[in-house]
Steps between C-alpha positions, in 0.01 A plus 500: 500500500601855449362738744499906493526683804555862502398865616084554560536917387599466175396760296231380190791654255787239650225225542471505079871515522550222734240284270687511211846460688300190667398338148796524341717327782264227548513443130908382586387287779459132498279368285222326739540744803193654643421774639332552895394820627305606813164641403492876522530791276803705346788268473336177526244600187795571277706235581153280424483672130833465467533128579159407246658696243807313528330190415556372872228355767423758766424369871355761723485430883165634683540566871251289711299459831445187668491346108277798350657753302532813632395827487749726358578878562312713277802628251575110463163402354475571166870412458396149636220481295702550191752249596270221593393531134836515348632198720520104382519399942382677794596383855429573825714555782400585851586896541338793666536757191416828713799366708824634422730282662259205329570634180879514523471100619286377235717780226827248655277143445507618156854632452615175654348284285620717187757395210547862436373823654474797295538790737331860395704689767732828461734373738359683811509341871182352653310835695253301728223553188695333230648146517656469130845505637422232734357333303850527237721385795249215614508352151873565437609328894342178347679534150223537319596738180381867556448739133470856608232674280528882462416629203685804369231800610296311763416652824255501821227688602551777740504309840178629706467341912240208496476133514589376143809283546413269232780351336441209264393455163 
């Protein structure tokens, strides 16, 4: 599997630059390889176009409650909704998605279980909100290969105090 992780405040500009950085690296990938994504919107929606238009399956994983999917935060809906349509596999994994911390654990079950991770990230420490480099080092202490993804031009939104800390795909 190839998963994305990467920064939640991308602007719309970078995420059309990130897609079509996405596409064509996937297109040098092993033929066969997947890709899995954690439902939400942003990053995890264009990786998901990305990885159809490369002619791979997509898997998306859907945070649950005692064996019901969850509810997800409101600016993760639609993305969800787009990628359950886009993907081949859906599964289900035991998460509180309103839960930070929960996040960042089920954002490592799928780095861990990764043959590549293809990391949208401009290099900048973890700040408590963002878990991208974290999530860089936790894939690179168990040798799994790391691609850095940061288009020429791409940027973040302005940084405004609140709870989005959302970090995957």
């Amino acid at each position: 599997m190839i998963v994305a992780v990467g920064h939640a405040d991308l602007t719309a500009a970078t995420l059309e630059l990130v897609e079509a950085e996405l596409l064509g690296r996937l297109g040098r990938f092993t033929e066969g390889a997947a890709g899995l994504v954690r439902a939400g919107a942003g990053l995890p929606v264009v990786f998901g176009r990305a990885v159809r238009a490369a002619g791979r399956r997509l898997v998306v994983l859907l945070p649950t409650e005692r064996s019901v999917p969850a509810v997800l935060p409101e600016p993760d809906r639609s993305g969800a909704a787009e990628l359950l349509l886009l993907a081949e596999q859906v599964r289900l994994l035991g998460f509180d998605p309103a839960d930070r911390a929960a996040c960042i654990g089920a954002d490592e079950r799928l780095v861990a279980g990764s043959l590549k991770v293809l990391a949208v990230w401009d290099g900048s420490p973890s700040d408590g909100r963002d878990a991208t480099a974290h999530l860089v080092a936790y894939a690179r202490s168990r040798g799994i290969p790391v691609e850095v993804v940061w288009p020429r031009g791409a940027t973040r939104e302005t940084r405004v105090p609140g709870p989005h800390w959302q970090t995957l795909l």
